[in-house]
PDB file of C-alpha atoms in Angstrom:
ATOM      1  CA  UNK A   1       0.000   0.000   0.000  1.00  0.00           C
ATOM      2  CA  UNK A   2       2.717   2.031   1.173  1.00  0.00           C
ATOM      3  CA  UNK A   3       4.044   2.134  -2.645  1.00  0.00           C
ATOM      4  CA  UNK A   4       1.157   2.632  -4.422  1.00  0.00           C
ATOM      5  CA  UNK A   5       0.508   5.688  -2.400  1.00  0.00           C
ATOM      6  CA  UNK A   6       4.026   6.915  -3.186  1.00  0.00           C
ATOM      7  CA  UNK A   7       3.082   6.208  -6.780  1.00  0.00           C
ATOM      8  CA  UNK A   8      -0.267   7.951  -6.792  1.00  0.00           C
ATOM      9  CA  UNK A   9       2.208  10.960  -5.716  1.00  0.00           C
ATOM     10  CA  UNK A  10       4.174  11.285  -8.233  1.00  0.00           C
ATOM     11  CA  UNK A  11       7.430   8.569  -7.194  1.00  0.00           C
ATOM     12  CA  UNK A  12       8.375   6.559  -9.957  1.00  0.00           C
ATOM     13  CA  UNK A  13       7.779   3.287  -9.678  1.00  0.00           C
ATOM     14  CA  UNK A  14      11.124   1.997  -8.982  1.00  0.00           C
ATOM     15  CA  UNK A  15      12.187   5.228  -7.051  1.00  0.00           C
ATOM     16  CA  UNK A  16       9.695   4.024  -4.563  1.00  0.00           C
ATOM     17  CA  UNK A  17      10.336   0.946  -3.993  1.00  0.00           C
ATOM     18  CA  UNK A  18      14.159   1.430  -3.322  1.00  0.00           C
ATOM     19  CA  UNK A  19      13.462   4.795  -1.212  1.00  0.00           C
ATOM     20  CA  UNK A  20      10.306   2.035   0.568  1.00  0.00           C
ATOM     21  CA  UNK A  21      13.577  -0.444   1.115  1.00  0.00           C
ATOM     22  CA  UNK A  22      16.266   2.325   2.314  1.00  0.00           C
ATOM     23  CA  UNK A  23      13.375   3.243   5.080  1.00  0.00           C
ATOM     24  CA  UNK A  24      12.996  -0.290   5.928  1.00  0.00           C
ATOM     25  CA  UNK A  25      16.333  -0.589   6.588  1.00  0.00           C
ATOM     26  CA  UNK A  26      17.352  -2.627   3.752  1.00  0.00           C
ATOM     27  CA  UNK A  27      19.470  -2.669   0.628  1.00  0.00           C
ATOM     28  CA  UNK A  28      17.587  -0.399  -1.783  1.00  0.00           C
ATOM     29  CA  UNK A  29      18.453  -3.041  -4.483  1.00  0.00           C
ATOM     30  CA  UNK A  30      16.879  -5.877  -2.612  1.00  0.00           C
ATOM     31  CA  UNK A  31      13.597  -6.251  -4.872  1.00  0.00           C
ATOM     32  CA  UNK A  32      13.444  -9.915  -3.657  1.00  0.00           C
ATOM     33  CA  UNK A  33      13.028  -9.186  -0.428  1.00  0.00           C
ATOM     34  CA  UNK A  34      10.193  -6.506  -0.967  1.00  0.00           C
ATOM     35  CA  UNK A  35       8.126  -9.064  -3.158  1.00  0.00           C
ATOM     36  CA  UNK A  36       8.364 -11.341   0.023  1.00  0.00           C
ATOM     37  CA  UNK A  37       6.990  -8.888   2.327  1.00  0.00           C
ATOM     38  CA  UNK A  38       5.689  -6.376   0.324  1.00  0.00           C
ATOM     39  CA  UNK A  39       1.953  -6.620   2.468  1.00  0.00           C
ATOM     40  CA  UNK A  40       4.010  -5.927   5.842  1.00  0.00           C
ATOM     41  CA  UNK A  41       2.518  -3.255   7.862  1.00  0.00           C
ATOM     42  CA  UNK A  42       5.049  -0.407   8.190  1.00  0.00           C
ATOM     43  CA  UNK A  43       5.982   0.373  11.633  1.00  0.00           C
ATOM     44  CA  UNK A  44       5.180   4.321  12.889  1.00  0.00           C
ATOM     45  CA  UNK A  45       9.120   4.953  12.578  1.00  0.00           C
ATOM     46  CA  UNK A  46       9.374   3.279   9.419  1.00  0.00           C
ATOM     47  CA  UNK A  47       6.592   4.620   7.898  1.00  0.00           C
ATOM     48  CA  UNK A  48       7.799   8.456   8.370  1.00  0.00           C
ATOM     49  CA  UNK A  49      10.722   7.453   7.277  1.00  0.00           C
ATOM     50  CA  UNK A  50       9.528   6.498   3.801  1.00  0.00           C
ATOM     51  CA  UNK A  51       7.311   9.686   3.647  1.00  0.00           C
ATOM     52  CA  UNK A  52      10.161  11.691   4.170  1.00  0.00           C
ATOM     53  CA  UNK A  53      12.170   9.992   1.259  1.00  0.00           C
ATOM     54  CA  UNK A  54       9.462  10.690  -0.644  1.00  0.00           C
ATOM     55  CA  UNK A  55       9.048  14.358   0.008  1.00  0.00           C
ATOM     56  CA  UNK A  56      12.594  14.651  -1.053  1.00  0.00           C
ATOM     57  CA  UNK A  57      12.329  12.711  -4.036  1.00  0.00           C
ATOM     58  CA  UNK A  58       8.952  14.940  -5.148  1.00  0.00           C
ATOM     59  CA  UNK A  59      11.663  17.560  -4.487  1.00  0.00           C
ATOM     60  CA  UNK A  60      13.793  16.936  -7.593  1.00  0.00           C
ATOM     61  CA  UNK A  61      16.784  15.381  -4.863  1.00  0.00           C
ATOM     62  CA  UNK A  62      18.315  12.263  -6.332  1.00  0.00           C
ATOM     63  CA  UNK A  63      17.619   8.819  -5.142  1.00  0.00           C
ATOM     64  CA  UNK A  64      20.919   8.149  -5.002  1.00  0.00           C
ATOM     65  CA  UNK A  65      21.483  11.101  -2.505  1.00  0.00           C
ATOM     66  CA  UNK A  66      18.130  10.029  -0.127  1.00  0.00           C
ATOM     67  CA  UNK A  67      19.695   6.187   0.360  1.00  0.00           C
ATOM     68  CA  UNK A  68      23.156   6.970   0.393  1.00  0.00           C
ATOM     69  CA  UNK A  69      24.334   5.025  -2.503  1.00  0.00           C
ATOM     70  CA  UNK A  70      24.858   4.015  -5.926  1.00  0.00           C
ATOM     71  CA  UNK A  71      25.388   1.375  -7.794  1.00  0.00           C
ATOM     72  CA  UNK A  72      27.935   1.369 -10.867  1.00  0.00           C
ATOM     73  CA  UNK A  73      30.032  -1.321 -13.124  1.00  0.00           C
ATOM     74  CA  UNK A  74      28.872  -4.081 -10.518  1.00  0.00           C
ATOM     75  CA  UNK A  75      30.523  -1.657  -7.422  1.00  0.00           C
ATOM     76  CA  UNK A  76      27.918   0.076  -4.703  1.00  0.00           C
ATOM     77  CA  UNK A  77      29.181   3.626  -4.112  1.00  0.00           C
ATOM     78  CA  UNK A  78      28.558   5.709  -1.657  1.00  0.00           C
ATOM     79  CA  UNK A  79      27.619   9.124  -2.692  1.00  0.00           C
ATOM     80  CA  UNK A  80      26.021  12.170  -1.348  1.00  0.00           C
ATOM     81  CA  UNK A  81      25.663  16.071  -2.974  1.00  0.00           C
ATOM     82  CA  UNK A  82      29.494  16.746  -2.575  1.00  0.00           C
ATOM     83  CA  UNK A  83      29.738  14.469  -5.740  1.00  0.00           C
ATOM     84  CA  UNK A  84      27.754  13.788  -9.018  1.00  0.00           C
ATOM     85  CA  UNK A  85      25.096  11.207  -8.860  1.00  0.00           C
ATOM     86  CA  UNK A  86      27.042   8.423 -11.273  1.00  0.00           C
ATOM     87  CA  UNK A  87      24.853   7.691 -14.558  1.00  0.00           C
ATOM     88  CA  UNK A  88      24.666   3.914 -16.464  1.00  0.00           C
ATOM     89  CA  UNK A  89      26.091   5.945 -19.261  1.00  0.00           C
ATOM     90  CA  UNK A  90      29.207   6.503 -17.859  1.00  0.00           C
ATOM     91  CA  UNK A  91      29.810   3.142 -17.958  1.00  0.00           C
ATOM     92  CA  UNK A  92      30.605   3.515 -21.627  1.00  0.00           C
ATOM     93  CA  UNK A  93      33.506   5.226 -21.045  1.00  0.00           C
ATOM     94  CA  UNK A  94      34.801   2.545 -18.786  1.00  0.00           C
ATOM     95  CA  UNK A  95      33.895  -0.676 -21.370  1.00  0.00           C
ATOM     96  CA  UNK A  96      35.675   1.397 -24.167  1.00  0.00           C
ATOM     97  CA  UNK A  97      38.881   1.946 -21.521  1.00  0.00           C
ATOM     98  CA  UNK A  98      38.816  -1.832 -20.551  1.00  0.00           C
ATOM     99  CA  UNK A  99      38.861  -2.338 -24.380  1.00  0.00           C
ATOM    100  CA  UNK A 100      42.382  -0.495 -24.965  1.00  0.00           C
ATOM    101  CA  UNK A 101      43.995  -2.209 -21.945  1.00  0.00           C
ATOM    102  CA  UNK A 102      43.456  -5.843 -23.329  1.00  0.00           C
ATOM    103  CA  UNK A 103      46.740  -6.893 -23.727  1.00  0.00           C
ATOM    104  CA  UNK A 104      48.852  -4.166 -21.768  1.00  0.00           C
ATOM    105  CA  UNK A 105      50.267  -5.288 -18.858  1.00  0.00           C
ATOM    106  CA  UNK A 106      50.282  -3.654 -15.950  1.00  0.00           C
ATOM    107  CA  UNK A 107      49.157  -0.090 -17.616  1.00  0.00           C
ATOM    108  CA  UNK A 108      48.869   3.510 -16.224  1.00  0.00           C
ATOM    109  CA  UNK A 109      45.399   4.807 -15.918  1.00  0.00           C
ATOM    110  CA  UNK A 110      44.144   8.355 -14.900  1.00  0.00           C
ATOM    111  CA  UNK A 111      40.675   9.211 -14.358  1.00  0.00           C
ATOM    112  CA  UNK A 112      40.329  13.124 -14.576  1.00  0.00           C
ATOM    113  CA  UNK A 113      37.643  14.826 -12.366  1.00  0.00           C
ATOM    114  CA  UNK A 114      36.485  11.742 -10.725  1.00  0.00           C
ATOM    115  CA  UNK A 115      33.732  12.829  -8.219  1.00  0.00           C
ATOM    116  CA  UNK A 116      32.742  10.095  -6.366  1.00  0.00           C
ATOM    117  CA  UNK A 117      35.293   7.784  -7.569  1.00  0.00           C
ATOM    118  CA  UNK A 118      33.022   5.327 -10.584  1.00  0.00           C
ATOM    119  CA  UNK A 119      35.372   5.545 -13.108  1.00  0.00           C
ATOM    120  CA  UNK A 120      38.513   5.013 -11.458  1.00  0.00           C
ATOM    121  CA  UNK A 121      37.383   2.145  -9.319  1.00  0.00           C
ATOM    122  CA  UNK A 122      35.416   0.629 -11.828  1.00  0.00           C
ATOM    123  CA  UNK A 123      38.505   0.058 -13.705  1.00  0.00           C
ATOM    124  CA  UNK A 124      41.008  -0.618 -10.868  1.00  0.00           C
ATOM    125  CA  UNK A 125      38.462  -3.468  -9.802  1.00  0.00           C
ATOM    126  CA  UNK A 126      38.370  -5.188 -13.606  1.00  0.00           C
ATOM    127  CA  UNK A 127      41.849  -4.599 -14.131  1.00  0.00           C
ATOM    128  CA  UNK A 128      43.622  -5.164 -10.609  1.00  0.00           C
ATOM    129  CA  UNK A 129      46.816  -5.351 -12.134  1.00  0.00           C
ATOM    130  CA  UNK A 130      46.616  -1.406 -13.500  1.00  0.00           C
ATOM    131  CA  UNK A 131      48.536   1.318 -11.514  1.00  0.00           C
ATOM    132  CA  UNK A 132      45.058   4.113 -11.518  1.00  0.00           C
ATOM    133  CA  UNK A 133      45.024   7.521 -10.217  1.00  0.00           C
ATOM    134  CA  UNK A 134      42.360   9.298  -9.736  1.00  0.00           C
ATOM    135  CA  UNK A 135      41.984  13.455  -9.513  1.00  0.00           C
ATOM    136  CA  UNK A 136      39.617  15.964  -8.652  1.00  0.00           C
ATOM    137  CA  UNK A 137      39.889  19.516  -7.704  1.00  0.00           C
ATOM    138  CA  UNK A 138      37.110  19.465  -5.461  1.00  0.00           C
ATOM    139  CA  UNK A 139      38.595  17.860  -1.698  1.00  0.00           C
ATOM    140  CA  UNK A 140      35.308  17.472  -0.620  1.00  0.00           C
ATOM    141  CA  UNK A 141      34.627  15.040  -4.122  1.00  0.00           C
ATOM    142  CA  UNK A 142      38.121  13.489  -2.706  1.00  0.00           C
ATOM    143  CA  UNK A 143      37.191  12.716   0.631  1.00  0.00           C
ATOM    144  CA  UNK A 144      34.016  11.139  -0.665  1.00  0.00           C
ATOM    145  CA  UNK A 145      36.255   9.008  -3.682  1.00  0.00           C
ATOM    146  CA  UNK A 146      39.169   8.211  -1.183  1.00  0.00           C
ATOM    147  CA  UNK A 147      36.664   6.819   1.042  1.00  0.00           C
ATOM    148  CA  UNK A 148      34.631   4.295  -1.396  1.00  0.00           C
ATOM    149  CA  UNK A 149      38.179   3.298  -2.581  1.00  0.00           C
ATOM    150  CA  UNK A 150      39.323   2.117   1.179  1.00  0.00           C
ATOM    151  CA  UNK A 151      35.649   0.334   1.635  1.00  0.00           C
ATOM    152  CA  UNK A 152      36.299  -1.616  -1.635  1.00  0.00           C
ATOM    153  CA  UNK A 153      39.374  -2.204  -0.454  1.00  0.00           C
ATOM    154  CA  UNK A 154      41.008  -0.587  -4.162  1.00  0.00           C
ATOM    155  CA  UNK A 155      44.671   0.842  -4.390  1.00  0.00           C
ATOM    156  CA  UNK A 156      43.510   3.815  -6.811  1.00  0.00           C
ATOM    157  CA  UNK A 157      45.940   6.641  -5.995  1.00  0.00           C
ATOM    158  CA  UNK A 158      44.670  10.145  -5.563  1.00  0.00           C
ATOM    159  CA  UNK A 159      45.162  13.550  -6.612  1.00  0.00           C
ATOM    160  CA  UNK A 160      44.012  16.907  -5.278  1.00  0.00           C
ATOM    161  CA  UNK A 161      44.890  18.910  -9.267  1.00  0.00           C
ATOM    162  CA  UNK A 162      43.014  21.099 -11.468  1.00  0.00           C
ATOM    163  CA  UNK A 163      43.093  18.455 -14.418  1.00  0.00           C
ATOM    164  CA  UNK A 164      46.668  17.562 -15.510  1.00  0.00           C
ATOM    165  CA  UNK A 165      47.910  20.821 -13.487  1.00  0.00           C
ATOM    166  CA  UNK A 166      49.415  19.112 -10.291  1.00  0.00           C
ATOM    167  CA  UNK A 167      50.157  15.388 -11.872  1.00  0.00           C
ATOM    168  CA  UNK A 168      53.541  14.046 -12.878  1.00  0.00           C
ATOM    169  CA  UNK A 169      53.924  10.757 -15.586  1.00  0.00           C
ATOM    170  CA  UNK A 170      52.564   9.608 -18.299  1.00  0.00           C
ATOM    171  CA  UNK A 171      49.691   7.026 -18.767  1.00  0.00           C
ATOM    172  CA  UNK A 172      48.306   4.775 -21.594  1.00  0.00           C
ATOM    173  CA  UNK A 173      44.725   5.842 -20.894  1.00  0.00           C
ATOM    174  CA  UNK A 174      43.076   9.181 -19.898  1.00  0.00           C
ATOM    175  CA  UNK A 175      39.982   9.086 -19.340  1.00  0.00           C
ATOM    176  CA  UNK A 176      37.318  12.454 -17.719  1.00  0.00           C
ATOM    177  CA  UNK A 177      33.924  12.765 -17.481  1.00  0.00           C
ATOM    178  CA  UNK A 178      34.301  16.292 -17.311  1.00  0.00           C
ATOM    179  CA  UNK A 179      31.275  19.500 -17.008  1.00  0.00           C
ATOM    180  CA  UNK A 180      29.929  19.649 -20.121  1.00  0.00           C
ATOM    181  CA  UNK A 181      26.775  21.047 -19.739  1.00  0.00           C
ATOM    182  CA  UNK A 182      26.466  24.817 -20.710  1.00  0.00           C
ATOM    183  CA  UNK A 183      25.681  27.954 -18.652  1.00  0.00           C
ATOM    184  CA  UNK A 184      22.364  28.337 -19.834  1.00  0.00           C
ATOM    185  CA  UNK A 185      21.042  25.004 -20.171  1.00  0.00           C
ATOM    186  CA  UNK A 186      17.218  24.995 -19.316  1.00  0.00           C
ATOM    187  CA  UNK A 187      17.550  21.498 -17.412  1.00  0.00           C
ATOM    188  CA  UNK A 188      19.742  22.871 -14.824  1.00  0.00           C
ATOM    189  CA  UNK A 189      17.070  23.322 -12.885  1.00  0.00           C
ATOM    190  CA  UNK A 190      16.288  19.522 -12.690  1.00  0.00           C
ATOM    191  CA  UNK A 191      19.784  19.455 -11.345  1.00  0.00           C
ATOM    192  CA  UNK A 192      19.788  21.670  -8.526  1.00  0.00           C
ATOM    193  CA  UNK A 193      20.852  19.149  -6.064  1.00  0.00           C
ATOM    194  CA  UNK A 194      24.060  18.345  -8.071  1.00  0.00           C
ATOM    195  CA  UNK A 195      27.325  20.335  -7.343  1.00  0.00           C
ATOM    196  CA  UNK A 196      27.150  23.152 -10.201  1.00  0.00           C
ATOM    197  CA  UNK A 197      30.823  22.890 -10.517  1.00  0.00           C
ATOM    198  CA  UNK A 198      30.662  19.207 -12.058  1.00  0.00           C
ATOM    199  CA  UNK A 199      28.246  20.496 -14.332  1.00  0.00           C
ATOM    200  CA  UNK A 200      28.381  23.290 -16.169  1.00  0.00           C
ATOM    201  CA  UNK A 201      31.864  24.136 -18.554  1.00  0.00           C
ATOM    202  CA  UNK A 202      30.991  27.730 -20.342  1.00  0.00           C
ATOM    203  CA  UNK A 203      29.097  29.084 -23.114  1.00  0.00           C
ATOM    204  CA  UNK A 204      29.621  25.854 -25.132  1.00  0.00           C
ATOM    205  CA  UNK A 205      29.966  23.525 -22.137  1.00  0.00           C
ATOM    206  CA  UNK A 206      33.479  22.661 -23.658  1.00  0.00           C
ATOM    207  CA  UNK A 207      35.404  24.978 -21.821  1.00  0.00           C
ATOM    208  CA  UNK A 208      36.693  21.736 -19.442  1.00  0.00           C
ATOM    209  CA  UNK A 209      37.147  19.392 -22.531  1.00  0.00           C
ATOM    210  CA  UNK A 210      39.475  22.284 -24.355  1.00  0.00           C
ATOM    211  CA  UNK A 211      41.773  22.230 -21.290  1.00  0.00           C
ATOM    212  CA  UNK A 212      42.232  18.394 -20.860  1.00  0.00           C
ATOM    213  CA  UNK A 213      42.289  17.546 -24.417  1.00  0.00           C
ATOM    214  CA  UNK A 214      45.554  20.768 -24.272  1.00  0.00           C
ATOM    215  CA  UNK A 215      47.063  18.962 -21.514  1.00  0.00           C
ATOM    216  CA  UNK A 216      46.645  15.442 -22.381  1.00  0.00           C
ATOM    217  CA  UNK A 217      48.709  14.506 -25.081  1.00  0.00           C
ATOM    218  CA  UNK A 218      52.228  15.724 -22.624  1.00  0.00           C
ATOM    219  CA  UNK A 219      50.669  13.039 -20.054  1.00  0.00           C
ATOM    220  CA  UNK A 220      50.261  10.337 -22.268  1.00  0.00           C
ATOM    221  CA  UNK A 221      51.940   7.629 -23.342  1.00  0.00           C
ATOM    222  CA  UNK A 222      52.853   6.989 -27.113  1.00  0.00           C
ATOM    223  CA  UNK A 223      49.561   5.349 -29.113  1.00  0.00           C
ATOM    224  CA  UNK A 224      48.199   6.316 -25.650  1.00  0.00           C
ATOM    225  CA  UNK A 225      44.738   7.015 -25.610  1.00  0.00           C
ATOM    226  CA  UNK A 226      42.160  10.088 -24.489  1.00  0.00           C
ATOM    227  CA  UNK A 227      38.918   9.126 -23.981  1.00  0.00           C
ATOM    228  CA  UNK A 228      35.885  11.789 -23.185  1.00  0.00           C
ATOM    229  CA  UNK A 229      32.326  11.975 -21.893  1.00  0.00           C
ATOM    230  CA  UNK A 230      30.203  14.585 -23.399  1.00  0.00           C
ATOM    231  CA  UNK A 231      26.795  16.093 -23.672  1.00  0.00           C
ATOM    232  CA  UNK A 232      24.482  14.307 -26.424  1.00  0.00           C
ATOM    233  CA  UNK A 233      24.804  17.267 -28.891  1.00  0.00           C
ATOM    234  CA  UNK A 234      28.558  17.291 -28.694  1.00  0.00           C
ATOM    235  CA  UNK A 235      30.237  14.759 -30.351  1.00  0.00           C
ATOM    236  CA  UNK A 236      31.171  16.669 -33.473  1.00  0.00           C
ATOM    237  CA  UNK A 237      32.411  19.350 -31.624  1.00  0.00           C
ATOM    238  CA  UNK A 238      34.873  17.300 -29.225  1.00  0.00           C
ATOM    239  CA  UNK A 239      35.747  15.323 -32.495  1.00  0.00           C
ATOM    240  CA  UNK A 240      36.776  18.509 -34.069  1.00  0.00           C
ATOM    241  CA  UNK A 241      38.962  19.923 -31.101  1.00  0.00           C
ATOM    242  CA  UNK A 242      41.021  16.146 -30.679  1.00  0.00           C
ATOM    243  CA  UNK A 243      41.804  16.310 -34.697  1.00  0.00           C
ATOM    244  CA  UNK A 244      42.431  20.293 -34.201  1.00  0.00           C
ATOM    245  CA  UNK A 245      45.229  18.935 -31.289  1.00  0.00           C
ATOM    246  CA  UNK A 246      46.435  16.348 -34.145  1.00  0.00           C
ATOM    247  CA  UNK A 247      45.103  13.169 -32.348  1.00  0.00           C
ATOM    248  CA  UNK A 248      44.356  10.094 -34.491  1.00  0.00           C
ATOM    249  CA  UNK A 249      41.742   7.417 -34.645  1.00  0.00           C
ATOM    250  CA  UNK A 250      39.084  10.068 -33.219  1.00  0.00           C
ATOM    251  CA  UNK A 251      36.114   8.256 -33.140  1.00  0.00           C
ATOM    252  CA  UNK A 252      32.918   8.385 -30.724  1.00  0.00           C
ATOM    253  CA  UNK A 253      30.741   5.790 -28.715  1.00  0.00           C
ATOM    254  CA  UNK A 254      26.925   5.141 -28.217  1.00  0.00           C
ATOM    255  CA  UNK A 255      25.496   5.512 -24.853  1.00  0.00           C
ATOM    256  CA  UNK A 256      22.646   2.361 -23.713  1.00  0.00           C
ATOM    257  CA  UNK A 257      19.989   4.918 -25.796  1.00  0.00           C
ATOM    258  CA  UNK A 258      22.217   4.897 -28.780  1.00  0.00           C
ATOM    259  CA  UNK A 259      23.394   8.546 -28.552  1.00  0.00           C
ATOM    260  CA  UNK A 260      27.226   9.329 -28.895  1.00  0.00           C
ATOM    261  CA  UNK A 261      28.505   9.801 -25.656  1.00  0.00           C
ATOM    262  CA  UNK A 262      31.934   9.499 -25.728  1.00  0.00           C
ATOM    263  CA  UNK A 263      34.334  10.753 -28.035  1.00  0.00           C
ATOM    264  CA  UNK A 264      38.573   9.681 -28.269  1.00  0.00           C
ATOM    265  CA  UNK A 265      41.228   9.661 -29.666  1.00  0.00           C
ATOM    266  CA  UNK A 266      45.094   8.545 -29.805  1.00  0.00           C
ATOM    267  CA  UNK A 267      48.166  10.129 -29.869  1.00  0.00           C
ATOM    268  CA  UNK A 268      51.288   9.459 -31.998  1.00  0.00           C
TER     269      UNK A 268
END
């Protein structure tokens, strides 16, 4: 009853039934266990618990903020509004990175910007043997990165640098999910619980990409690789500025809706 009522209110269907499981004290993910008891009576605590979720939720505040976590690439993060709320699409970007380490062994990995931590742990867990750093210029984003990294119990190193600013060596990947979105954008607003300095990048929402793809190719290895999230419009553009730094092989790849999402390419 409980969900249905959330529904009726506006809660997405499965928004309610992990903010119903976060309020019953159990893993959000756990849809098994909610099918089991899904006619329990709610207890008075647990019942304002779940309306209180649910307030926030009809507020615009991520899910993933409410319960505390997120999962990504088969790892549960921990995130809250100091970070981005991780997306499925950004697992893209870490498929098409696993894809140019086949073979390498024991390769140098740097994950530029990386909030909560997804990228860079996502690809220190599938590739254990990989030397990954991770850097953001946020130390609250760090604090909440460093901290999923010593829960999982992952040896990604960290960086407090604006991009490429503050890091020595060269790696064979390079990989950001930078801000992309522009100044302007009207669906800010739906983002207002997100930290606006992980989101927007300028006029253009390139201003970000220009500066890592200017600093990149002096970090990376040679045939190393740049790889870059991007807004859904964008791919042309980011294609255009990698050729314009004379990187090769610039191609782009499709998000789970098909869309370019990613854009790369490799230097000499």
């Amino acid at each position: 009853m409980a969900l249905l009522g959330a529904q009726k209110h506006g809660i997405d269907k499965l928004d309610a039934r992990m903010l119903l499981l976060h309020a019953l004290g159990k893993n959000p993910l756990d849809a098994a266990w909610l099918l089991a008891h899904g006619q329990d009576a709610l207890k008075p605590v647990q019942a304002a618990a779940f309306g209180t979720a649910c307030t926030r939720r009809r507020a615009g505040e991520p899910v993933a903020y409410i319960t505390g976590q997120r999962e990504f690439f088969g790892l549960t993060l921990h995130v809250d509004a100091r970070v981005l709320d991780p997306r499925p699409d950004t697992e893209t970007l870490v498929e098409w990175a696993l894809e140019l380490l086949v073979g390498k062994s024991a390769p140098q990995v740097i994950d530029l910007g990386t909030g909560s931590g997804a990228i860079a742990l996502a690809l220190q867990k599938a590739r254990p043997d990989a030397q990954v750093t991770a850097v953001d210029n946020s130390t609250d984003a760090l604090t909440v990165a460093q901290a999923n990294a010593a829960r999982l119990a992952l040896p990604v190193a960290f960086v407090h640098s604006g991009w490429l600013a503050q890091v020595a060596g060269r790696f064979d990947v390079v990989v950001s999910n930078p801000p992309y979105i522009t100044d302007a954008d009207p669906h800010l607003p739906a983002l207002a619980f997100e930290p606006r300095s992980a989101l927007t990048a300028g006029p253009d929402g390139l201003d970000d990409i220009r500066q890592i793809i200017a600093q990149a190719p002096a970090h990376l290895r040679p045939q190393g690789w740049l790889l870059l999230e991007h807004g859904y419009d964008q791919a042309t553009a980011v294609a255009a500025l990698l050729e314009q730094a004379g990187f090769k092989q610039v191609q782009s790849r499709p998000d789970l809706a098909g869309i370019a999402r990613c854009t790369g390419g490799q230097v000499s």
